[in-house]
Amino acid sequence: MSESADGDLGVRVVALSWVDNAGISRVKAIPARRLEHANRWGVGMAPVFDTFLVDDSRAGGVGFDGPVGDLRLRPDLTRLTPLAAQHGWAWAPADRYSQDGTPYAGCQRSFAIRMTREAQARGIELRMGFETEWTVEEDPDAAATLSGRSGPGPAYGLARLTGSGPYLLDIADVLADQRIDLLQIHPEYETGQYEVSTAPESPVDAADTAVLVRHSVRALSARHGLLPSFAPLTTPSGAGNGGHLHLSPWRAGANLLHGGSGPYGMTPDGEAFLAGILENLPALTAIGCPSPASYLRLIPSQWAGAYQCWGRENREAALRLVTGQHGAADTANVEVKCFDQAANPYLLVGTVIAAGLAGIDEGLRLPPEYRGDPASAPPITLDRLGIRRLPDTLTASIGQLEESAMLRRAMGDRLVDAVLAVRRGEEKLFASRTPAEIVEATRWRF
Ligand code: GLU
Ligand code: MG
């Protein structure tokens, strides 16, 4: 933090955060005057967090879950942001380094950086952005609870702004103060449910922004006497919170999803990139839908994208193609709808890039698009088209990840083994719990 920014904004403490394999953002904070030092030398943190589960217990017996060893958290100063909803604080995402100064093989954000560079080396720039959905309830412990903030009223209803208008306005202000390029903000389907989406940027920036948006919403909500939950499901029968990822592959300044001769004007590499993601989606669910709670959300006919298919503007397809508007075809992108916010966004952007590049390597083509809700088609029709449900349990998705040589190659042994240990650990942790108990146990964790 520069002297002047420090003085002007009154920043005294900087939060350095990283996201673990269970999807939890972890933090260490330093005084602002130590930032230069932390940038040079890092801040110590134990590697054992690689095997932490959603409830802070550990996946044991996996070889690197012991008490020994240390890593260095180094802030990425290009994303250093004074926190507009928490005066005196700033935030920066951190990369984890080994003590010898090399990027740590189990670091999720370094993985996302590496995959971005691998795409760049092949002339492909990715533009990405997450949608952030959350659900609030009145905080019973907040002294200043303001009634009506959770905004009862119809789904996406204007009436909801009567109660929630001031809250959403404050969120828009806080994001703007932090130079986050907000595209949309609205009341979502359910009472107390909202969404923001942000402009496309580089994959690692998109993941950083997702972390910062959630933290900012959390801090701002507290001021309104509200508790936000970003969990896949917050009540057993309620609407889910998705964490849809929008993306477009670019080469030499041109969007590969338009100007070509493929479906809806995709170029061959643009189509192959999407086909690579589509083909690998079952294994990617172990990254993007990582919690037992994820599978309570990932069900048909809820706009969660539970089927392995694609379609233009199809909200029941895991890949929804959004073609650019007339005159703005460059905005063409694909929305991966099946993912939620229990996911580590760095692992997610890295593995999605790996799948897309594999699609290019293999020259894959997309199958025909599917129009409509696959859940209302007879099973025989779906069989004929080769359209399957994505894994419907964590166990099934773990099996898919275990079998993916492509993801093991891209992530490296250390990272993929840590992720698998955490997935298996949570599979065991929740094996005998009811859906309601799973929702309760994960609701306030992400
Ligand atoms: N809340 C839905 C989900 O769980 C998504 C709604 C939408 O398409 O915006 O993914
Ligand atoms: Mg939405």
Short mmCIF file of N, CA and C in Angstrom, two decimals, residues 118-202:
data_model
loop_
_atom_site.label_atom_id
_atom_site.label_comp_id
_atom_site.label_asym_id
_atom_site.label_seq_id
_atom_site.Cartn_x
_atom_site.Cartn_y
_atom_site.Cartn_z
N GLU A 118 -0.62 -20.84 -19.93
CA GLU A 118 -0.56 -21.91 -20.92
C GLU A 118 -1.46 -21.58 -22.11
N ALA A 119 -2.64 -21.04 -21.81
CA ALA A 119 -3.54 -20.63 -22.89
C ALA A 119 -2.88 -19.50 -23.70
N GLN A 120 -2.28 -18.54 -22.97
CA GLN A 120 -1.62 -17.40 -23.65
C GLN A 120 -0.52 -17.88 -24.58
N ALA A 121 0.25 -18.87 -24.10
CA ALA A 121 1.36 -19.36 -24.91
C ALA A 121 0.84 -19.92 -26.23
N ARG A 122 -0.46 -20.29 -26.23
CA ARG A 122 -1.05 -20.81 -27.46
C ARG A 122 -1.91 -19.75 -28.14
N GLY A 123 -1.69 -18.50 -27.73
CA GLY A 123 -2.37 -17.38 -28.42
C GLY A 123 -3.79 -17.15 -27.97
N ILE A 124 -4.22 -17.80 -26.86
CA ILE A 124 -5.61 -17.65 -26.42
C ILE A 124 -5.70 -16.86 -25.13
N GLU A 125 -6.47 -15.79 -25.18
CA GLU A 125 -6.77 -14.99 -23.98
C GLU A 125 -8.18 -15.37 -23.55
N LEU A 126 -8.36 -15.58 -22.25
CA LEU A 126 -9.71 -15.85 -21.77
C LEU A 126 -10.28 -14.64 -21.08
N ARG A 127 -11.56 -14.37 -21.31
CA ARG A 127 -12.29 -13.36 -20.55
C ARG A 127 -13.34 -14.09 -19.75
N MET A 128 -13.39 -13.82 -18.45
CA MET A 128 -14.30 -14.57 -17.57
C MET A 128 -14.94 -13.65 -16.55
N GLY A 129 -16.05 -14.08 -16.00
CA GLY A 129 -16.69 -13.35 -14.91
C GLY A 129 -17.69 -14.25 -14.21
N PHE A 130 -17.75 -14.16 -12.88
CA PHE A 130 -18.68 -14.98 -12.10
C PHE A 130 -19.96 -14.20 -11.80
N GLU A 131 -21.07 -14.92 -11.72
CA GLU A 131 -22.28 -14.36 -11.12
C GLU A 131 -22.27 -14.77 -9.65
N THR A 132 -22.61 -13.84 -8.78
CA THR A 132 -22.64 -14.13 -7.34
C THR A 132 -24.08 -14.06 -6.86
N GLU A 133 -24.63 -15.19 -6.44
CA GLU A 133 -25.98 -15.21 -5.86
C GLU A 133 -25.85 -15.43 -4.37
N TRP A 134 -26.73 -14.80 -3.60
CA TRP A 134 -26.74 -15.04 -2.16
C TRP A 134 -28.13 -14.85 -1.58
N THR A 135 -28.30 -15.32 -0.35
CA THR A 135 -29.57 -15.27 0.34
C THR A 135 -29.36 -14.64 1.71
N VAL A 136 -30.19 -13.67 2.07
CA VAL A 136 -30.00 -13.07 3.39
C VAL A 136 -31.15 -13.40 4.32
N GLU A 137 -30.87 -13.37 5.62
CA GLU A 137 -31.94 -13.36 6.61
C GLU A 137 -31.58 -12.33 7.67
N GLU A 138 -32.59 -11.88 8.40
CA GLU A 138 -32.32 -10.91 9.45
C GLU A 138 -31.38 -11.56 10.47
N ASP A 139 -30.40 -10.80 10.87
CA ASP A 139 -29.46 -11.32 11.87
C ASP A 139 -30.07 -11.11 13.25
N PRO A 140 -30.41 -12.20 13.93
CA PRO A 140 -31.09 -12.04 15.23
C PRO A 140 -30.22 -11.31 16.25
N ASP A 141 -28.91 -11.35 16.04
CA ASP A 141 -28.02 -10.72 17.02
C ASP A 141 -27.68 -9.27 16.68
N ALA A 142 -28.12 -8.81 15.52
CA ALA A 142 -27.74 -7.45 15.14
C ALA A 142 -28.61 -6.44 15.88
N ALA A 143 -27.95 -5.54 16.57
CA ALA A 143 -28.69 -4.54 17.34
C ALA A 143 -29.52 -3.67 16.38
N ALA A 144 -28.95 -3.39 15.23
CA ALA A 144 -29.58 -2.42 14.34
C ALA A 144 -30.36 -3.07 13.21
N THR A 145 -31.01 -4.19 13.50
CA THR A 145 -31.76 -4.86 12.44
C THR A 145 -32.81 -3.93 11.84
N LEU A 146 -32.76 -3.83 10.53
CA LEU A 146 -33.72 -2.96 9.85
C LEU A 146 -34.76 -3.85 9.20
N SER A 147 -35.99 -3.74 9.63
CA SER A 147 -36.98 -4.68 9.12
C SER A 147 -37.21 -4.43 7.64
N GLY A 148 -37.53 -5.48 6.94
CA GLY A 148 -37.87 -5.34 5.52
C GLY A 148 -36.69 -5.41 4.58
N ARG A 149 -35.46 -5.44 5.10
CA ARG A 149 -34.31 -5.44 4.21
C ARG A 149 -34.24 -6.71 3.36
N SER A 150 -34.78 -7.81 3.90
CA SER A 150 -34.70 -9.03 3.11
C SER A 150 -35.72 -9.01 1.97
N GLY A 151 -36.57 -7.98 1.93
CA GLY A 151 -37.35 -7.68 0.74
C GLY A 151 -38.34 -8.73 0.28
N PRO A 152 -39.43 -8.97 1.04
CA PRO A 152 -40.43 -9.90 0.53
C PRO A 152 -41.07 -9.35 -0.74
N GLY A 153 -41.58 -10.24 -1.60
CA GLY A 153 -42.21 -9.82 -2.85
C GLY A 153 -41.93 -10.84 -3.92
N PRO A 154 -42.43 -10.58 -5.13
CA PRO A 154 -42.28 -11.58 -6.20
C PRO A 154 -40.83 -11.75 -6.65
N ALA A 155 -40.55 -12.92 -7.27
CA ALA A 155 -39.22 -13.19 -7.82
C ALA A 155 -38.83 -12.08 -8.79
N TYR A 156 -37.67 -11.56 -8.65
CA TYR A 156 -37.14 -10.47 -9.49
C TYR A 156 -38.06 -9.24 -9.46
N GLY A 157 -38.94 -9.13 -8.43
CA GLY A 157 -39.99 -8.12 -8.46
C GLY A 157 -39.52 -6.72 -8.11
N LEU A 158 -40.10 -5.76 -8.82
CA LEU A 158 -39.81 -4.36 -8.52
C LEU A 158 -40.20 -4.04 -7.07
N ALA A 159 -41.27 -4.69 -6.62
CA ALA A 159 -41.75 -4.44 -5.26
C ALA A 159 -40.69 -4.75 -4.22
N ARG A 160 -39.79 -5.65 -4.55
CA ARG A 160 -38.75 -6.04 -3.59
C ARG A 160 -37.82 -4.87 -3.29
N LEU A 161 -37.76 -3.92 -4.22
CA LEU A 161 -36.85 -2.80 -4.02
C LEU A 161 -37.36 -1.84 -2.94
N THR A 162 -38.63 -1.95 -2.58
CA THR A 162 -39.15 -1.08 -1.53
C THR A 162 -38.35 -1.30 -0.26
N GLY A 163 -38.21 -2.56 0.11
CA GLY A 163 -37.45 -2.85 1.33
C GLY A 163 -35.96 -2.92 1.09
N SER A 164 -35.57 -3.52 -0.05
CA SER A 164 -34.15 -3.83 -0.22
C SER A 164 -33.39 -2.78 -1.02
N GLY A 165 -34.10 -1.73 -1.50
CA GLY A 165 -33.44 -0.70 -2.32
C GLY A 165 -32.19 -0.12 -1.66
N PRO A 166 -32.30 0.34 -0.40
CA PRO A 166 -31.12 0.94 0.24
C PRO A 166 -29.94 -0.05 0.36
N TYR A 167 -30.28 -1.31 0.64
CA TYR A 167 -29.25 -2.35 0.77
C TYR A 167 -28.53 -2.55 -0.57
N LEU A 168 -29.30 -2.70 -1.64
CA LEU A 168 -28.68 -2.94 -2.96
C LEU A 168 -27.89 -1.71 -3.42
N LEU A 169 -28.41 -0.54 -3.10
CA LEU A 169 -27.69 0.69 -3.47
C LEU A 169 -26.33 0.75 -2.76
N ASP A 170 -26.32 0.41 -1.48
CA ASP A 170 -25.06 0.40 -0.73
C ASP A 170 -24.09 -0.62 -1.32
N ILE A 171 -24.60 -1.76 -1.73
CA ILE A 171 -23.71 -2.77 -2.33
C ILE A 171 -23.11 -2.23 -3.62
N ALA A 172 -23.94 -1.61 -4.46
CA ALA A 172 -23.43 -1.04 -5.72
C ALA A 172 -22.35 0.01 -5.42
N ASP A 173 -22.58 0.85 -4.41
CA ASP A 173 -21.60 1.89 -4.06
C ASP A 173 -20.27 1.29 -3.59
N VAL A 174 -20.39 0.29 -2.72
CA VAL A 174 -19.18 -0.33 -2.16
C VAL A 174 -18.36 -0.99 -3.28
N LEU A 175 -19.03 -1.68 -4.20
CA LEU A 175 -18.30 -2.32 -5.30
C LEU A 175 -17.64 -1.25 -6.18
N ALA A 176 -18.37 -0.16 -6.45
CA ALA A 176 -17.80 0.91 -7.28
C ALA A 176 -16.59 1.53 -6.59
N ASP A 177 -16.68 1.76 -5.27
CA ASP A 177 -15.55 2.33 -4.53
C ASP A 177 -14.33 1.43 -4.61
N GLN A 178 -14.55 0.14 -4.82
CA GLN A 178 -13.44 -0.81 -4.90
C GLN A 178 -13.06 -1.10 -6.36
N ARG A 179 -13.57 -0.30 -7.26
CA ARG A 179 -13.27 -0.39 -8.68
C ARG A 179 -13.65 -1.76 -9.27
N ILE A 180 -14.73 -2.30 -8.76
CA ILE A 180 -15.27 -3.52 -9.37
C ILE A 180 -16.33 -3.10 -10.39
N ASP A 181 -16.20 -3.64 -11.60
CA ASP A 181 -17.06 -3.22 -12.71
C ASP A 181 -18.37 -4.02 -12.66
N LEU A 182 -19.33 -3.44 -11.94
CA LEU A 182 -20.63 -4.10 -11.74
C LEU A 182 -21.44 -4.04 -13.03
N LEU A 183 -21.97 -5.19 -13.46
CA LEU A 183 -22.82 -5.19 -14.66
C LEU A 183 -24.29 -5.17 -14.27
N GLN A 184 -24.67 -6.00 -13.30
CA GLN A 184 -26.08 -6.10 -12.93
C GLN A 184 -26.21 -6.37 -11.44
N ILE A 185 -27.31 -5.89 -10.86
CA ILE A 185 -27.63 -6.20 -9.47
C ILE A 185 -29.15 -6.28 -9.37
N HIS A 186 -29.66 -7.36 -8.78
CA HIS A 186 -31.13 -7.49 -8.72
C HIS A 186 -31.58 -8.45 -7.62
N PRO A 187 -32.87 -8.30 -7.21
CA PRO A 187 -33.45 -9.31 -6.32
C PRO A 187 -33.63 -10.59 -7.14
N GLU A 188 -33.21 -11.72 -6.62
CA GLU A 188 -33.30 -12.98 -7.34
C GLU A 188 -34.68 -13.61 -7.10
N TYR A 189 -34.72 -14.92 -7.29
CA TYR A 189 -35.99 -15.63 -7.30
C TYR A 189 -36.76 -15.52 -5.98
N GLU A 190 -36.04 -15.70 -4.88
CA GLU A 190 -36.70 -15.90 -3.59
C GLU A 190 -36.60 -14.69 -2.68
N THR A 191 -37.49 -14.58 -1.73
CA THR A 191 -37.36 -13.55 -0.71
C THR A 191 -35.97 -13.64 -0.08
N GLY A 192 -35.29 -12.50 -0.01
CA GLY A 192 -33.97 -12.50 0.62
C GLY A 192 -32.85 -12.95 -0.29
N GLN A 193 -33.17 -13.24 -1.57
CA GLN A 193 -32.09 -13.70 -2.47
C GLN A 193 -31.76 -12.63 -3.52
N TYR A 194 -30.45 -12.43 -3.73
CA TYR A 194 -29.98 -11.36 -4.62
C TYR A 194 -28.87 -11.88 -5.53
N GLU A 195 -28.51 -11.03 -6.50
CA GLU A 195 -27.41 -11.43 -7.39
C GLU A 195 -26.69 -10.20 -7.91
N VAL A 196 -25.37 -10.30 -8.03
CA VAL A 196 -24.61 -9.32 -8.82
C VAL A 196 -23.81 -10.08 -9.86
N SER A 197 -23.63 -9.43 -11.02
CA SER A 197 -22.68 -9.97 -11.99
C SER A 197 -21.71 -8.86 -12.36
N THR A 198 -20.50 -9.28 -12.66
CA THR A 198 -19.42 -8.32 -12.90
C THR A 198 -18.83 -8.53 -14.29
N ALA A 199 -18.14 -7.49 -14.79
CA ALA A 199 -17.65 -7.50 -16.17
C ALA A 199 -16.56 -8.56 -16.37
N PRO A 200 -16.43 -9.07 -17.63
CA PRO A 200 -15.40 -10.06 -17.90
C PRO A 200 -14.00 -9.47 -17.75
N GLU A 201 -13.10 -10.30 -17.27
CA GLU A 201 -11.70 -9.90 -17.08
C GLU A 201 -10.85 -11.15 -17.20
N SER A 202 -9.57 -11.08 -16.85
CA SER A 202 -8.73 -12.27 -16.98
C SER A 202 -9.20 -13.32 -15.96
#
